Amino acid sequence: MTMNSIGRPTAPSATTGTDVETFTGNRGLDIEDGLIFEVGRNDVTGVDVPETPKVASRLGAHARKTPIDLPGLKEPETMRHYVRLSRQNYAIDLGVYPLGSCTMKHNPRLNEKMARLPGFADVHPLQPLATVPGAIELIADCGRWLLELTGMSSVAMSPKAGAHGEACGMMAIKAALTARGESRSIVLVPESAHGTNPATAALLGYKVVAIPAREDGTVDVEAVKAKLSSDVAALMLTNPNTCGLFERDIVAIAEAVHEAGAYFYADGANFNAIMGKVRPGDLGVDAMHINLHKTFSTPHGGGGPGAGPVVLSEKLAPFAPVPFVRFDADGKAEFIETRKQAGDTATPFGRIAAFHGQMGMFVRALAYMMSHGSDGLKQAAEDAVLNANYVKARLKDVMSLPFGDRHVMHEALFDDSFLEGTGVTTLDFAKAMIDEGFHPMTMYFPLVVHGAMLIEPTESESKAGLDQFVGALRSLVARAKAGDAESFKAAPIHAPRRRLDETRAARHPILKWTGERPEQQEAAE
Ligand SMILES: *Cc1c(COP(=O)(O)O)cnc(C)c1O
């Protein structure tokens, strides 16, 4: 098979003996389109705006001397451009999206319908609170559900992502230590942690000390004890951890951390596996972020808005940033705008974000929680775990499990030892999955496992969907073992683009359109 200039396979013609290429570069329904800057024209627009009256410019020397140079398209061209682009993308609405640790699950359309109600969609963050009591009540209600599910006493709703929530929780811990007159300098982070954990600790000026993983992939309470001292501010731990395993010693770990005067930060990104089953508050957690865009099905990916509310224990509640939600004596949720109103004497660290957080995400998350109910959320967690164990069971005879055939939580972790001697790497294997029509699983993470492949099917996949996914993976394993490494090196063949130079993209991102394609830029350099 040969490839054309953009890396698409072409077929030889029986009559001419040369490769057949389409004039457009399109392949049936797979339609190529340029960037908006390439296909747009400056003199075209899809809207008809009235001439603006001529007024004297008061911009003086700041007035623009050159045309604004925005690309324009007519309305139908605009539609086609973006629809064509969207068809080159993968989406949870297209197929299984088994990214480990990310909980890419179905976003129920009911959530979308609720979020589009004008009373929620059209509020402005600068509106006086008195004009949006319903929206405030909704935020408080969403917070109340989170407190109920986690068994914690206060929740800051404003953080805008998991990593932002980590910063918020760790800042509350820092504020609490400062209030105690202490300035501890170390944060303990297990080796299997998500990269945002050590990054958050480092950002706040802490020295990060790694806790090695045990043979079985979990954290050993003795290893934590060995690193604890009066200089340790906190331990950051994910449970279930990023190997998909439940940290069984979590209560003993929490006790040891507290005994040393430190705080226990839990990374709640994997809460999907345990919601409705275990309350982190009962396990001794002091602060935990919740990724609404993972566990509570708000749309996720493409850099879209996330939401990372942080729940805090009673000890840390006084240090929650404003605004926050807490329960009053009657168990009613209150939305606290300023500390003064609440009559608190504590010293919070201020605001973590402007305004109240991602309103649209709160509506979607609450719609998800209310439509499931407590029994439904619990079932979602159980089904997520069941699905992961099903995938593990169906693949364990052909792929390799680094920690033995242990019961997993919401995700199944494989290493690359089953590929040994085949010449196929984890990366090749993942690229071949693209040709099968699947988004690859998480690769090379967690780092504690060689060539890791972390699969999180989530509860929203049916058995039929999982069987097809498993079938594709089993056939890829068979092909790799049959010595067909070459086809893996060529993959993906059927994707809109072949293998990209990911290192170059990361090291030399070109963030501004200059009118030249990167190859041209490089030639000019
Ligand atoms: C996703 C994730 C995070 C970070 O959350 P973002 O919303 O992407 O910032 C942190 N820890 C774990 C374990 C995660 O999976």
XYZ file of C-alpha atoms and ligand atoms in Angstrom:
540
model
C 0.000 0.000 0.000
C 1.265 3.502 -0.768
C 0.410 6.795 0.844
C -0.479 10.148 -0.588
C 0.990 13.469 0.588
C -1.160 13.672 3.721
C -0.493 10.110 4.669
C -3.681 8.493 3.401
C -3.463 5.104 1.781
C -4.065 5.050 -1.960
C -4.998 2.096 -4.165
C -3.319 1.109 -7.431
C -5.472 1.376 -10.553
C -5.834 -1.841 -12.534
C -5.997 0.025 -15.842
C -3.193 2.583 -15.459
C -1.064 0.803 -12.892
C -0.674 4.077 -10.970
C -2.227 5.050 -7.686
C -5.730 6.404 -7.715
C -6.068 9.611 -5.806
C -9.170 11.718 -5.592
C -8.938 15.213 -7.018
C -10.048 16.747 -3.700
C -8.043 14.533 -1.397
C -11.393 13.502 0.113
C -12.226 9.865 0.604
C -15.956 9.447 0.402
C -17.494 10.732 3.597
C -14.057 11.486 4.983
C -13.711 15.062 3.804
C -10.583 17.179 4.061
C -10.829 20.823 4.980
C -8.222 23.503 5.568
C -7.866 25.604 8.660
C -10.307 28.482 9.003
C -7.432 30.807 8.079
C -6.889 28.881 4.882
C -10.484 28.477 3.770
C -11.836 31.820 5.042
C -11.786 35.089 3.126
C -11.605 38.562 4.590
C -14.390 39.919 2.425
C -17.006 37.317 3.254
C -19.379 37.121 6.169
C -22.415 35.104 7.177
C -24.142 38.018 8.903
C -25.551 41.223 7.548
C -24.801 44.032 9.965
C -25.920 47.587 9.241
C -23.299 50.134 8.209
C -21.921 51.838 11.287
C -22.320 55.606 11.330
C -19.056 57.449 10.687
C -17.733 58.859 13.959
C -14.436 60.561 14.596
C -11.971 58.102 16.065
C -10.691 58.984 19.500
C -8.054 56.258 19.461
C -5.384 58.569 18.066
C -2.105 56.744 17.544
C -3.696 53.498 18.787
C -6.095 53.278 15.876
C -5.594 50.212 13.679
C -3.790 50.909 10.467
C -4.194 47.533 8.833
C -7.370 45.555 8.210
C -8.329 43.270 11.091
C -7.702 40.221 8.899
C -10.317 37.906 10.352
C -11.241 34.944 8.174
C -14.854 34.978 7.040
C -17.188 32.312 5.685
C -20.800 32.312 4.613
C -23.225 30.563 6.953
C -23.446 27.263 5.039
C -19.664 27.243 4.605
C -19.258 27.832 8.324
C -21.522 24.919 9.119
C -19.643 22.638 6.743
C -16.242 23.726 8.005
C -16.979 22.877 11.606
C -18.970 19.745 10.861
C -16.070 18.501 8.715
C -13.629 19.237 11.514
C -15.846 17.519 14.072
C -15.916 14.377 11.922
C -12.157 14.098 12.210
C -12.451 13.935 15.955
C -13.168 11.120 18.361
C -15.920 11.559 20.938
C -17.636 9.720 23.745
C -20.764 9.959 21.559
C -18.968 7.921 18.866
C -17.539 5.004 20.762
C -15.756 3.555 23.783
C -13.371 6.081 25.309
C -11.412 3.900 27.720
C -9.026 6.510 29.127
C -7.895 5.273 32.535
C -8.245 7.667 35.473
C -10.419 10.014 33.404
C -13.934 8.548 33.679
C -15.068 9.358 30.152
C -18.686 8.366 30.478
C -21.906 9.181 28.685
C -23.185 12.711 29.265
C -26.950 12.231 29.641
C -28.930 14.612 27.432
C -31.245 15.404 30.310
C -28.319 17.295 31.892
C -27.967 19.366 28.748
C -31.654 20.158 28.676
C -31.555 21.372 32.280
C -28.424 23.454 31.721
C -30.127 25.231 28.839
C -33.086 26.453 30.925
C -32.911 30.247 30.567
C -32.934 30.779 34.337
C -29.624 28.925 34.529
C -28.124 29.536 31.106
C -28.723 33.267 30.946
C -27.628 34.422 34.403
C -24.639 36.719 34.539
C -21.947 36.325 37.200
C -22.161 40.034 38.009
C -25.923 39.944 38.669
C -26.818 40.902 42.260
C -27.321 37.708 44.281
C -30.832 38.837 45.167
C -31.831 38.439 41.502
C -30.602 34.840 41.209
C -31.799 33.028 44.348
C -32.659 29.919 42.338
C -29.190 29.642 40.864
C -27.616 30.077 44.300
C -29.948 27.449 45.733
C -28.924 25.093 42.950
C -25.237 25.576 43.734
C -25.950 24.941 47.406
C -28.019 21.872 46.540
C -25.272 20.458 44.356
C -22.870 21.065 47.236
C -25.232 19.356 49.656
C -25.265 16.214 47.499
C -21.467 16.238 47.409
C -21.299 16.589 51.193
C -23.817 13.795 51.628
C -21.896 11.491 49.301
C -18.504 12.236 50.851
C -19.448 12.612 54.517
C -17.541 15.862 54.793
C -18.641 19.127 56.394
C -17.940 21.940 53.974
C -17.554 22.335 50.240
C -15.959 25.014 48.093
C -17.773 24.940 44.769
C -15.720 27.478 42.844
C -12.568 25.541 41.745
C -12.712 24.991 38.021
C -10.937 21.669 37.557
C -9.451 18.817 39.530
C -6.007 20.395 39.585
C -7.533 23.712 40.643
C -9.375 21.871 43.416
C -6.100 20.328 44.552
C -4.627 23.821 44.800
C -7.689 24.932 46.755
C -7.583 22.019 49.216
C -3.846 22.317 49.726
C -4.183 26.078 50.258
C -6.801 25.377 52.937
C -4.324 22.982 54.556
C -1.599 25.612 54.378
C -3.953 28.202 55.911
C -4.817 25.783 58.719
C -1.141 25.173 59.445
C -0.436 28.904 59.401
C -3.302 29.430 61.860
C -1.586 26.880 64.106
C 1.599 28.921 63.817
C 3.319 26.180 61.833
C 5.043 26.235 58.486
C 5.686 22.651 57.491
C 7.645 22.148 54.290
C 7.020 18.597 53.000
C 4.151 16.942 51.150
C 4.172 13.151 50.730
C 2.975 11.795 47.385
C 2.907 8.109 46.367
C 4.827 7.180 43.231
C 1.637 6.127 41.436
C 0.057 9.578 41.886
C -1.357 11.621 39.039
C 1.154 14.284 37.979
C -1.057 17.091 39.219
C -0.514 15.996 42.848
C 3.233 16.683 43.069
C 2.776 19.698 40.778
C 0.214 21.216 43.154
C 2.428 20.656 46.179
C 5.437 22.143 44.378
C 3.407 25.134 43.183
C 2.562 25.936 46.797
C 6.246 25.810 47.727
C 6.303 22.350 49.296
C 9.065 19.845 48.873
C 7.606 16.664 47.393
C 8.746 13.378 48.914
C 7.710 10.233 47.037
C 6.306 7.144 48.763
C 7.329 4.006 46.870
C 4.580 1.611 45.798
C 4.383 -1.840 47.331
C 4.796 -4.956 45.193
C 1.013 -5.171 44.929
C 0.626 -1.597 43.638
C -0.743 -0.072 46.837
C 0.713 2.215 49.493
C 2.155 0.636 52.612
C 1.282 2.348 55.881
C 4.798 1.561 57.149
C 6.331 3.375 54.143
C 4.206 6.410 54.975
C 5.178 6.246 58.658
C 8.847 6.111 57.685
C 8.522 9.440 55.905
C 6.263 11.220 58.419
C 7.745 13.928 60.634
C 6.794 17.221 62.234
C 7.823 18.839 58.949
C 5.204 17.009 56.868
C 2.211 19.207 55.990
C 0.129 16.632 54.181
C -0.121 13.331 52.371
C -1.825 13.369 48.975
C -3.356 9.999 48.122
C -5.716 8.806 45.398
C -8.228 6.113 46.289
C -8.943 4.007 44.340
C -5.410 4.616 43.179
C -4.245 5.064 39.611
C -3.495 1.342 39.333
C -7.241 0.835 39.779
C -6.726 -0.680 43.212
C -8.446 0.204 46.456
C -5.965 1.380 49.092
C -6.967 -1.043 51.821
C -4.784 0.558 54.493
C -6.338 3.959 54.001
C -7.735 4.262 57.526
C -4.419 3.330 59.127
C -2.639 5.723 56.772
C -5.027 8.551 57.724
C -4.465 7.834 61.416
C -0.686 7.902 61.019
C -0.869 11.181 59.083
C -3.054 12.795 61.743
C -0.858 11.514 64.539
C 2.038 13.389 62.942
C -0.055 16.573 62.935
C -0.379 16.516 59.146
C -3.469 16.604 56.939
C -4.800 13.966 54.588
C -5.559 15.200 51.071
C -7.419 12.693 48.919
C -7.454 13.009 45.166
C -11.101 12.307 44.383
C -10.744 11.967 40.620
C -11.567 8.263 40.911
C -14.643 8.804 43.062
C -16.737 7.229 40.306
C -15.694 3.817 41.599
C -16.863 4.347 45.172
C -19.659 6.917 45.209
C -22.551 5.719 47.273
C -20.393 2.883 48.628
C -17.798 4.607 50.818
C -17.707 8.093 52.303
C -14.187 9.547 52.221
C -15.017 11.507 55.382
C -15.347 8.193 57.226
C -11.886 7.185 56.050
C -10.202 10.174 57.684
C -9.901 12.421 54.632
C -9.444 16.141 55.378
C -9.751 17.564 51.887
C -10.722 16.081 48.549
C -11.547 17.482 45.145
C -14.300 15.993 43.042
C -14.111 16.180 39.267
C -17.717 16.869 38.277
C -16.565 16.335 34.681
C -15.561 12.782 35.514
C -17.785 11.312 38.213
C -20.865 13.404 37.568
C -20.904 13.197 33.784
C -20.494 16.833 32.845
C -18.900 17.119 29.388
C -15.188 16.612 29.489
C -12.309 16.921 27.114
C -11.083 19.276 24.491
C -10.207 21.693 27.270
C -13.878 22.352 27.895
C -15.024 23.616 31.257
C -14.427 21.315 34.153
C -15.486 21.799 37.741
C -13.502 20.665 40.760
C -15.415 21.345 43.986
C -13.440 20.601 47.139
C -14.969 18.984 50.179
C -13.356 19.706 53.523
C -13.426 18.036 56.927
C -14.632 19.805 60.040
C -11.026 20.708 60.902
C -10.478 22.419 57.570
C -13.955 23.875 57.086
C -12.986 27.214 58.673
C -10.357 27.609 55.986
C -12.616 27.048 53.001
C -12.346 29.845 50.477
C -15.403 31.976 49.875
C -17.922 31.382 48.513
C -18.663 27.984 50.051
C -21.535 25.768 51.094
C -22.068 24.385 54.525
C -24.820 22.825 56.584
C -26.535 24.795 59.295
C -27.708 23.223 62.552
C -30.909 21.936 60.923
C -28.986 20.247 58.143
C -29.987 22.910 55.646
C -27.344 23.864 53.106
C -26.192 27.460 53.248
C -24.310 29.268 50.545
C -21.767 31.458 52.332
C -20.651 34.506 50.356
C -18.373 36.158 52.866
C -16.881 35.045 56.125
C -18.287 38.108 57.891
C -21.872 37.110 57.073
C -21.242 33.708 58.548
C -19.804 35.252 61.704
C -16.689 33.155 61.343
C -13.451 34.198 62.921
C -11.353 31.850 60.836
C -8.804 32.977 58.301
C -9.642 31.540 54.918
C -7.169 32.160 52.166
C -9.636 34.217 50.181
C -11.072 33.340 46.810
C -9.776 30.596 44.548
C -11.711 31.832 41.527
C -13.782 34.762 40.403
C -17.517 34.386 40.994
C -19.105 31.077 41.960
C -17.633 28.483 39.652
C -18.955 26.731 36.558
C -22.697 27.262 36.788
C -23.524 25.111 33.770
C -21.596 22.211 35.239
C -23.389 22.464 38.581
C -26.732 22.216 36.778
C -25.589 19.171 34.806
C -24.050 17.450 37.838
C -27.131 18.047 39.963
C -29.376 16.769 37.158
C -27.207 13.645 37.033
C -27.337 13.119 40.795
C -31.069 13.753 41.096
C -32.002 11.584 38.137
C -29.940 8.694 39.506
C -30.860 9.125 43.140
C -28.687 7.630 45.855
C -29.453 4.075 44.725
C -28.664 4.906 41.106
C -25.327 6.540 41.928
C -24.363 3.497 43.944
C -25.328 1.258 41.053
C -23.294 3.399 38.640
C -20.220 2.836 40.830
C -20.937 -0.895 41.038
C -21.428 -1.178 37.281
C -18.220 0.767 36.606
C -16.334 -1.720 38.775
C -18.145 -4.673 37.211
C -17.280 -3.463 33.693
C -13.600 -2.992 34.555
C -13.425 -6.460 36.074
C -15.175 -7.899 33.022
C -12.603 -6.314 30.699
C -9.818 -7.597 32.943
C -11.271 -11.102 33.008
C -11.715 -11.191 29.225
C -8.175 -9.977 28.515
C -6.069 -11.468 31.286
C -5.185 -14.629 29.334
C -3.664 -12.641 26.450
C -2.486 -9.416 28.099
C -0.370 -9.109 31.259
C -1.506 -7.946 34.687
C 1.346 -6.307 36.643
C -0.142 -6.980 40.079
C -1.563 -10.407 39.505
C -5.185 -11.343 39.090
C -6.468 -9.025 41.811
C -9.980 -7.680 41.942
C -9.834 -4.182 40.468
C -12.010 -1.141 40.981
C -13.082 1.041 38.035
C -10.086 0.462 35.794
C -7.880 -2.435 34.728
C -4.132 -1.907 34.442
C -2.030 -3.966 32.057
C 1.700 -3.749 31.397
C 3.590 -4.430 28.180
C 5.197 -7.760 29.095
C 2.727 -9.615 26.832
C 4.290 -7.713 23.918
C 7.811 -8.799 24.808
C 9.688 -10.081 21.778
C 6.970 -8.995 19.324
C 8.646 -5.695 18.385
C 5.351 -3.959 19.150
C 5.350 -1.255 21.831
C 2.538 0.119 23.955
C 2.447 3.134 21.634
C 2.155 0.943 18.505
C -0.582 -1.084 20.153
C -2.524 2.059 21.040
C -2.158 3.442 17.512
C -3.528 0.206 16.061
C -6.609 0.622 18.275
C -7.372 3.845 16.392
C -7.744 1.847 13.171
C -10.229 -0.388 14.986
C -12.284 2.731 15.736
C -11.425 3.050 19.415
C -9.804 5.838 21.336
C -6.729 4.273 22.937
C -6.622 3.682 26.660
C -4.271 5.689 28.864
C -0.701 4.736 27.926
C 2.511 4.793 29.935
C 0.663 5.895 33.075
C 0.951 5.167 35.937
C 4.719 5.230 35.793
C 5.084 2.427 38.345
C 4.321 -0.077 35.597
C 6.361 -0.687 32.433
C 4.550 0.323 29.244
C 1.302 0.757 31.161
C -2.110 0.441 29.494
C -4.849 1.644 31.803
C -8.395 0.846 30.710
C -11.434 2.451 32.316
C -14.577 1.329 30.508
C -17.026 3.146 32.849
C -20.537 2.035 33.699
C -22.079 3.513 30.592
C -20.749 0.815 28.242
C -23.020 -2.121 27.509
C -21.800 -5.724 27.503
C -22.193 -5.770 23.709
C -19.978 -2.675 23.427
C -17.384 -4.137 25.764
C -17.385 -7.462 23.882
C -16.593 -5.650 20.658
C -13.829 -3.671 22.374
C -12.362 -6.808 23.954
C -12.628 -8.627 20.629
C -10.644 -5.895 18.888
C -7.933 -5.975 21.551
C -7.699 -9.763 21.428
C -7.301 -9.667 17.670
C -4.558 -7.042 17.962
C -2.718 -9.213 20.499
C -2.993 -12.185 18.136
C -1.608 -10.086 15.273
C 1.291 -8.828 17.404
C 2.128 -12.352 18.531
C 1.936 -13.608 14.948
C 4.930 -11.375 14.150
C 3.150 -8.617 12.291
C 5.002 -5.735 13.970
C 5.229 -3.880 10.684
C 1.518 -3.234 10.445
C 1.579 -1.856 13.996
C 4.418 0.534 13.118
C 2.317 1.853 10.216
C -0.807 2.405 12.323
C -3.004 4.353 12.265
C -3.817 3.976 8.602
C -7.516 4.810 8.627
C -7.343 7.943 10.800
C -7.579 11.418 9.255
C -3.898 11.817 10.133
C -1.170 9.224 10.531
C 1.355 9.259 13.377
C 2.110 12.733 14.565
C 5.418 13.898 15.934
C 4.057 14.238 19.427
C 7.399 15.160 20.973
C 7.871 18.009 18.550
C 4.298 19.158 19.076
C 4.891 19.280 22.830
C 8.353 20.817 22.689
C 7.742 23.310 19.882
C 4.073 24.129 19.946
C 3.136 26.586 17.227
C 0.367 28.552 18.832
C -0.048 31.328 16.333
C -1.162 31.131 12.730
C 1.513 32.759 10.604
C 0.200 31.874 7.188
C 2.769 29.177 6.749
C 2.533 25.484 7.511
C 5.142 24.237 10.012
C 7.109 22.432 7.268
C 7.429 25.731 5.419
C 8.464 27.533 8.587
C 11.118 24.956 9.257
C 12.471 25.208 5.721
C 12.740 28.973 6.141
C 14.667 28.704 9.436
C -8.034 13.943 36.124
C -7.236 13.770 37.330
C -6.731 14.890 38.024
C -6.816 16.308 37.516
O -8.101 16.752 37.221
P -8.356 17.858 36.094
O -9.801 18.149 36.196
O -7.943 17.257 34.799
O -7.502 19.060 36.443
C -6.063 14.651 39.203
N -5.869 13.396 39.666
C -6.334 12.304 39.018
C -6.105 10.939 39.602
C -7.016 12.453 37.819
O -7.457 11.372 37.175
